[in-house]
Amino acid sequence: MLITTFMIPFFDTLVSMGAAILLMALFSTLVIAGFLNSWFSFVLFLVYVSGLLVLFSYMLAMSPNSQGVVGYKFSYFIYGFVVLLVSIFCFSLLGFPDFVLSFEWEVISLFSLWNMGIYWLMMVVLLLALIMVVSLCFKSPSPLRPFMSLFG
């Protein structure tokens, strides 16, 4: 996941950047699902992907069309993917270190009653943001790509 984070500046197109961010979300979901036996990781993944889709659609609408030529920078992605697969294979053979076991208790402590006020505040803010985005989308009949009228 760390390798993918460092490789994002090397990507040329929005599709490759979106795929890298989606892979990071998937890997973080799998890590959280490995530590906790709850639905939290899957709900977190759904929220993350839905926000990512909204951002991706706006960024894609505002950028001009590109061919998406795969160049020498794609080799960095392949190199990072191979390193990721080798590291996963090594962790499966050697086992997880001791800090992973202590990390489980830290994640569980996030869901204590002391933090419920912050979670409720975050839920209300996200709900209000969702309502604002939906109201903006329904009130604006204009096209998402304003420069299309210049070229068409």
PDB file of C-alpha atoms in Angstrom:
ATOM      1  CA  MET A   1       0.000   0.000   0.000  1.00  0.00           C
ATOM      2  CA  LEU A   2       2.890   2.329   0.746  1.00  0.00           C
ATOM      3  CA  ILE A   3       4.443   1.607  -2.627  1.00  0.00           C
ATOM      4  CA  THR A   4       1.206   2.508  -4.395  1.00  0.00           C
ATOM      5  CA  THR A   5       1.061   5.783  -2.477  1.00  0.00           C
ATOM      6  CA  PHE A   6       4.517   6.785  -3.634  1.00  0.00           C
ATOM      7  CA  MET A   7       3.750   5.792  -7.220  1.00  0.00           C
ATOM      8  CA  ILE A   8       0.692   8.042  -7.679  1.00  0.00           C
ATOM      9  CA  PRO A   9       2.739  11.053  -8.942  1.00  0.00           C
ATOM     10  CA  PHE A  10       4.140   8.877 -11.735  1.00  0.00           C
ATOM     11  CA  PHE A  11       0.722   8.128 -13.225  1.00  0.00           C
ATOM     12  CA  ASP A  12      -0.276  10.145 -16.282  1.00  0.00           C
ATOM     13  CA  THR A  13      -4.010   9.555 -16.576  1.00  0.00           C
ATOM     14  CA  LEU A  14      -6.871   9.901 -14.155  1.00  0.00           C
ATOM     15  CA  VAL A  15      -7.900   6.300 -14.715  1.00  0.00           C
ATOM     16  CA  SER A  16      -4.572   4.965 -13.461  1.00  0.00           C
ATOM     17  CA  MET A  17      -4.664   7.299 -10.451  1.00  0.00           C
ATOM     18  CA  GLY A  18      -8.209   6.204  -9.649  1.00  0.00           C
ATOM     19  CA  ALA A  19      -7.224   2.554  -9.949  1.00  0.00           C
ATOM     20  CA  ALA A  20      -4.284   3.097  -7.587  1.00  0.00           C
ATOM     21  CA  ILE A  21      -6.482   4.799  -4.998  1.00  0.00           C
ATOM     22  CA  LEU A  22      -9.082   2.044  -5.360  1.00  0.00           C
ATOM     23  CA  LEU A  23      -6.384  -0.591  -4.774  1.00  0.00           C
ATOM     24  CA  MET A  24      -5.218   1.255  -1.662  1.00  0.00           C
ATOM     25  CA  ALA A  25      -8.791   1.335  -0.365  1.00  0.00           C
ATOM     26  CA  LEU A  26      -9.169  -2.381  -1.044  1.00  0.00           C
ATOM     27  CA  PHE A  27      -5.899  -3.263   0.701  1.00  0.00           C
ATOM     28  CA  SER A  28      -6.733  -1.132   3.735  1.00  0.00           C
ATOM     29  CA  THR A  29     -10.154  -2.780   3.908  1.00  0.00           C
ATOM     30  CA  LEU A  30      -8.580  -6.220   3.838  1.00  0.00           C
ATOM     31  CA  VAL A  31      -6.130  -5.242   6.589  1.00  0.00           C
ATOM     32  CA  ILE A  32      -8.919  -3.904   8.814  1.00  0.00           C
ATOM     33  CA  ALA A  33     -11.049  -6.980   8.075  1.00  0.00           C
ATOM     34  CA  GLY A  34      -8.128  -9.164   9.156  1.00  0.00           C
ATOM     35  CA  PHE A  35      -7.921  -7.426  12.527  1.00  0.00           C
ATOM     36  CA  LEU A  36     -11.607  -7.069  13.338  1.00  0.00           C
ATOM     37  CA  ASN A  37     -14.462  -9.484  12.916  1.00  0.00           C
ATOM     38  CA  SER A  38     -17.061  -6.867  12.098  1.00  0.00           C
ATOM     39  CA  TRP A  39     -18.684  -5.113   9.182  1.00  0.00           C
ATOM     40  CA  PHE A  40     -16.739  -1.909   9.843  1.00  0.00           C
ATOM     41  CA  SER A  41     -14.149  -2.466   7.133  1.00  0.00           C
ATOM     42  CA  PHE A  42     -16.726  -3.184   4.457  1.00  0.00           C
ATOM     43  CA  VAL A  43     -18.847  -0.159   5.367  1.00  0.00           C
ATOM     44  CA  LEU A  44     -15.693   1.954   5.366  1.00  0.00           C
ATOM     45  CA  PHE A  45     -14.836   0.624   1.909  1.00  0.00           C
ATOM     46  CA  LEU A  46     -18.297   1.465   0.566  1.00  0.00           C
ATOM     47  CA  VAL A  47     -18.133   4.999   1.960  1.00  0.00           C
ATOM     48  CA  TYR A  48     -14.617   5.490   0.612  1.00  0.00           C
ATOM     49  CA  VAL A  49     -15.461   4.184  -2.843  1.00  0.00           C
ATOM     50  CA  SER A  50     -18.635   6.272  -3.093  1.00  0.00           C
ATOM     51  CA  GLY A  51     -16.710   9.431  -2.223  1.00  0.00           C
ATOM     52  CA  LEU A  52     -13.997   8.391  -4.640  1.00  0.00           C
ATOM     53  CA  LEU A  53     -16.539   7.959  -7.433  1.00  0.00           C
ATOM     54  CA  VAL A  54     -17.931  11.458  -6.864  1.00  0.00           C
ATOM     55  CA  LEU A  55     -14.454  12.998  -6.900  1.00  0.00           C
ATOM     56  CA  PHE A  56     -13.415  10.925  -9.895  1.00  0.00           C
ATOM     57  CA  SER A  57     -16.472  11.975 -11.902  1.00  0.00           C
ATOM     58  CA  TYR A  58     -15.853  15.668 -11.211  1.00  0.00           C
ATOM     59  CA  MET A  59     -12.158  15.404 -12.059  1.00  0.00           C
ATOM     60  CA  LEU A  60     -12.907  13.424 -15.207  1.00  0.00           C
ATOM     61  CA  ALA A  61     -15.536  15.937 -16.285  1.00  0.00           C
ATOM     62  CA  MET A  62     -13.174  18.876 -15.863  1.00  0.00           C
ATOM     63  CA  SER A  63     -10.165  17.357 -17.613  1.00  0.00           C
ATOM     64  CA  PRO A  64      -9.856  17.240 -21.394  1.00  0.00           C
ATOM     65  CA  ASN A  65      -9.908  13.929 -23.201  1.00  0.00           C
ATOM     66  CA  SER A  66      -6.601  12.083 -23.402  1.00  0.00           C
ATOM     67  CA  GLN A  67      -5.480   8.970 -25.196  1.00  0.00           C
ATOM     68  CA  GLY A  68      -4.006   7.276 -22.127  1.00  0.00           C
ATOM     69  CA  VAL A  69      -0.766   6.168 -23.724  1.00  0.00           C
ATOM     70  CA  VAL A  70       1.085   3.677 -21.571  1.00  0.00           C
ATOM     71  CA  GLY A  71       4.719   4.717 -21.465  1.00  0.00           C
ATOM     72  CA  TYR A  72       7.814   4.053 -19.438  1.00  0.00           C
ATOM     73  CA  LYS A  73       6.051   5.109 -16.241  1.00  0.00           C
ATOM     74  CA  PHE A  74       3.897   2.000 -16.413  1.00  0.00           C
ATOM     75  CA  SER A  75       7.010  -0.053 -15.702  1.00  0.00           C
ATOM     76  CA  TYR A  76       7.172   1.623 -12.275  1.00  0.00           C
ATOM     77  CA  PHE A  77       3.672   0.334 -11.595  1.00  0.00           C
ATOM     78  CA  ILE A  78       4.625  -3.198 -12.627  1.00  0.00           C
ATOM     79  CA  TYR A  79       7.740  -3.012 -10.450  1.00  0.00           C
ATOM     80  CA  GLY A  80       5.691  -1.845  -7.468  1.00  0.00           C
ATOM     81  CA  PHE A  81       3.121  -4.578  -8.017  1.00  0.00           C
ATOM     82  CA  VAL A  82       5.821  -7.263  -8.087  1.00  0.00           C
ATOM     83  CA  VAL A  83       7.358  -5.896  -4.876  1.00  0.00           C
ATOM     84  CA  LEU A  84       3.902  -5.906  -3.287  1.00  0.00           C
ATOM     85  CA  LEU A  85       3.277  -9.533  -4.248  1.00  0.00           C
ATOM     86  CA  VAL A  86       6.692 -10.590  -2.944  1.00  0.00           C
ATOM     87  CA  SER A  87       6.113  -8.803   0.365  1.00  0.00           C
ATOM     88  CA  ILE A  88       2.692 -10.430   0.770  1.00  0.00           C
ATOM     89  CA  PHE A  89       4.241 -13.823   0.049  1.00  0.00           C
ATOM     90  CA  CYS A  90       7.014 -13.188   2.613  1.00  0.00           C
ATOM     91  CA  PHE A  91       4.505 -12.134   5.274  1.00  0.00           C
ATOM     92  CA  SER A  92       2.440 -15.252   4.650  1.00  0.00           C
ATOM     93  CA  LEU A  93       5.518 -17.466   5.089  1.00  0.00           C
ATOM     94  CA  LEU A  94       7.092 -15.683   8.056  1.00  0.00           C
ATOM     95  CA  GLY A  95       3.949 -14.646   9.888  1.00  0.00           C
ATOM     96  CA  PHE A  96       3.049 -11.230  11.210  1.00  0.00           C
ATOM     97  CA  PRO A  97       5.295  -9.451  13.712  1.00  0.00           C
ATOM     98  CA  ASP A  98       4.294  -8.790  17.307  1.00  0.00           C
ATOM     99  CA  PHE A  99       3.245  -5.195  16.698  1.00  0.00           C
ATOM    100  CA  VAL A 100       0.288  -6.430  14.644  1.00  0.00           C
ATOM    101  CA  LEU A 101      -1.185  -8.152  17.684  1.00  0.00           C
ATOM    102  CA  SER A 102      -0.898  -4.988  19.776  1.00  0.00           C
ATOM    103  CA  PHE A 103      -2.424  -2.989  16.911  1.00  0.00           C
ATOM    104  CA  GLU A 104      -5.652  -4.990  17.219  1.00  0.00           C
ATOM    105  CA  TRP A 105      -6.294  -3.625  20.704  1.00  0.00           C
ATOM    106  CA  GLU A 106      -5.612  -0.082  19.515  1.00  0.00           C
ATOM    107  CA  VAL A 107      -8.195  -0.450  16.760  1.00  0.00           C
ATOM    108  CA  ILE A 108     -10.747  -1.849  19.192  1.00  0.00           C
ATOM    109  CA  SER A 109     -10.167   1.092  21.533  1.00  0.00           C
ATOM    110  CA  LEU A 110     -11.257   3.444  18.744  1.00  0.00           C
ATOM    111  CA  PHE A 111     -14.818   2.245  19.231  1.00  0.00           C
ATOM    112  CA  SER A 112     -15.101   3.140  22.896  1.00  0.00           C
ATOM    113  CA  LEU A 113     -17.939   5.197  24.344  1.00  0.00           C
ATOM    114  CA  TRP A 114     -15.630   8.194  24.752  1.00  0.00           C
ATOM    115  CA  ASN A 115     -15.402   8.615  21.002  1.00  0.00           C
ATOM    116  CA  MET A 116     -19.095   8.256  20.154  1.00  0.00           C
ATOM    117  CA  GLY A 117     -19.672  12.023  20.138  1.00  0.00           C
ATOM    118  CA  ILE A 118     -17.038  12.500  17.461  1.00  0.00           C
ATOM    119  CA  TYR A 119     -18.513   9.681  15.390  1.00  0.00           C
ATOM    120  CA  TRP A 120     -21.992  11.202  15.571  1.00  0.00           C
ATOM    121  CA  LEU A 121     -20.571  14.583  14.558  1.00  0.00           C
ATOM    122  CA  MET A 122     -18.780  13.014  11.580  1.00  0.00           C
ATOM    123  CA  MET A 123     -21.959  11.206  10.530  1.00  0.00           C
ATOM    124  CA  VAL A 124     -23.984  14.430  10.641  1.00  0.00           C
ATOM    125  CA  VAL A 125     -21.339  16.344   8.663  1.00  0.00           C
ATOM    126  CA  LEU A 126     -21.184  13.596   6.024  1.00  0.00           C
ATOM    127  CA  LEU A 127     -24.986  13.493   5.816  1.00  0.00           C
ATOM    128  CA  LEU A 128     -25.129  17.260   5.324  1.00  0.00           C
ATOM    129  CA  ALA A 129     -22.425  17.053   2.653  1.00  0.00           C
ATOM    130  CA  LEU A 130     -24.402  14.318   0.890  1.00  0.00           C
ATOM    131  CA  ILE A 131     -27.571  16.423   0.981  1.00  0.00           C
ATOM    132  CA  MET A 132     -25.692  19.455  -0.384  1.00  0.00           C
ATOM    133  CA  VAL A 133     -24.178  17.458  -3.265  1.00  0.00           C
ATOM    134  CA  VAL A 134     -27.536  15.930  -4.172  1.00  0.00           C
ATOM    135  CA  SER A 135     -29.280  19.310  -4.063  1.00  0.00           C
ATOM    136  CA  LEU A 136     -26.591  20.866  -6.278  1.00  0.00           C
ATOM    137  CA  CYS A 137     -26.842  18.033  -8.782  1.00  0.00           C
ATOM    138  CA  PHE A 138     -30.617  18.300  -9.105  1.00  0.00           C
ATOM    139  CA  LYS A 139     -30.759  22.122  -9.290  1.00  0.00           C
ATOM    140  CA  SER A 140     -28.165  22.578 -12.019  1.00  0.00           C
ATOM    141  CA  PRO A 141     -29.449  21.548 -15.462  1.00  0.00           C
ATOM    142  CA  SER A 142     -26.223  22.706 -17.124  1.00  0.00           C
ATOM    143  CA  PRO A 143     -23.737  20.179 -18.485  1.00  0.00           C
ATOM    144  CA  LEU A 144     -20.865  19.040 -16.313  1.00  0.00           C
ATOM    145  CA  ARG A 145     -18.315  19.867 -19.000  1.00  0.00           C
ATOM    146  CA  PRO A 146     -18.717  23.568 -19.743  1.00  0.00           C
ATOM    147  CA  PHE A 147     -15.972  23.666 -22.380  1.00  0.00           C
ATOM    148  CA  MET A 148     -17.799  21.165 -24.598  1.00  0.00           C
ATOM    149  CA  SER A 149     -19.924  23.997 -26.035  1.00  0.00           C
ATOM    150  CA  LEU A 150     -16.742  25.783 -27.160  1.00  0.00           C
ATOM    151  CA  PHE A 151     -15.477  22.878 -29.249  1.00  0.00           C
ATOM    152  CA  GLY A 152     -18.753  21.407 -30.433  1.00  0.00           C
TER     153      GLY A 152
END
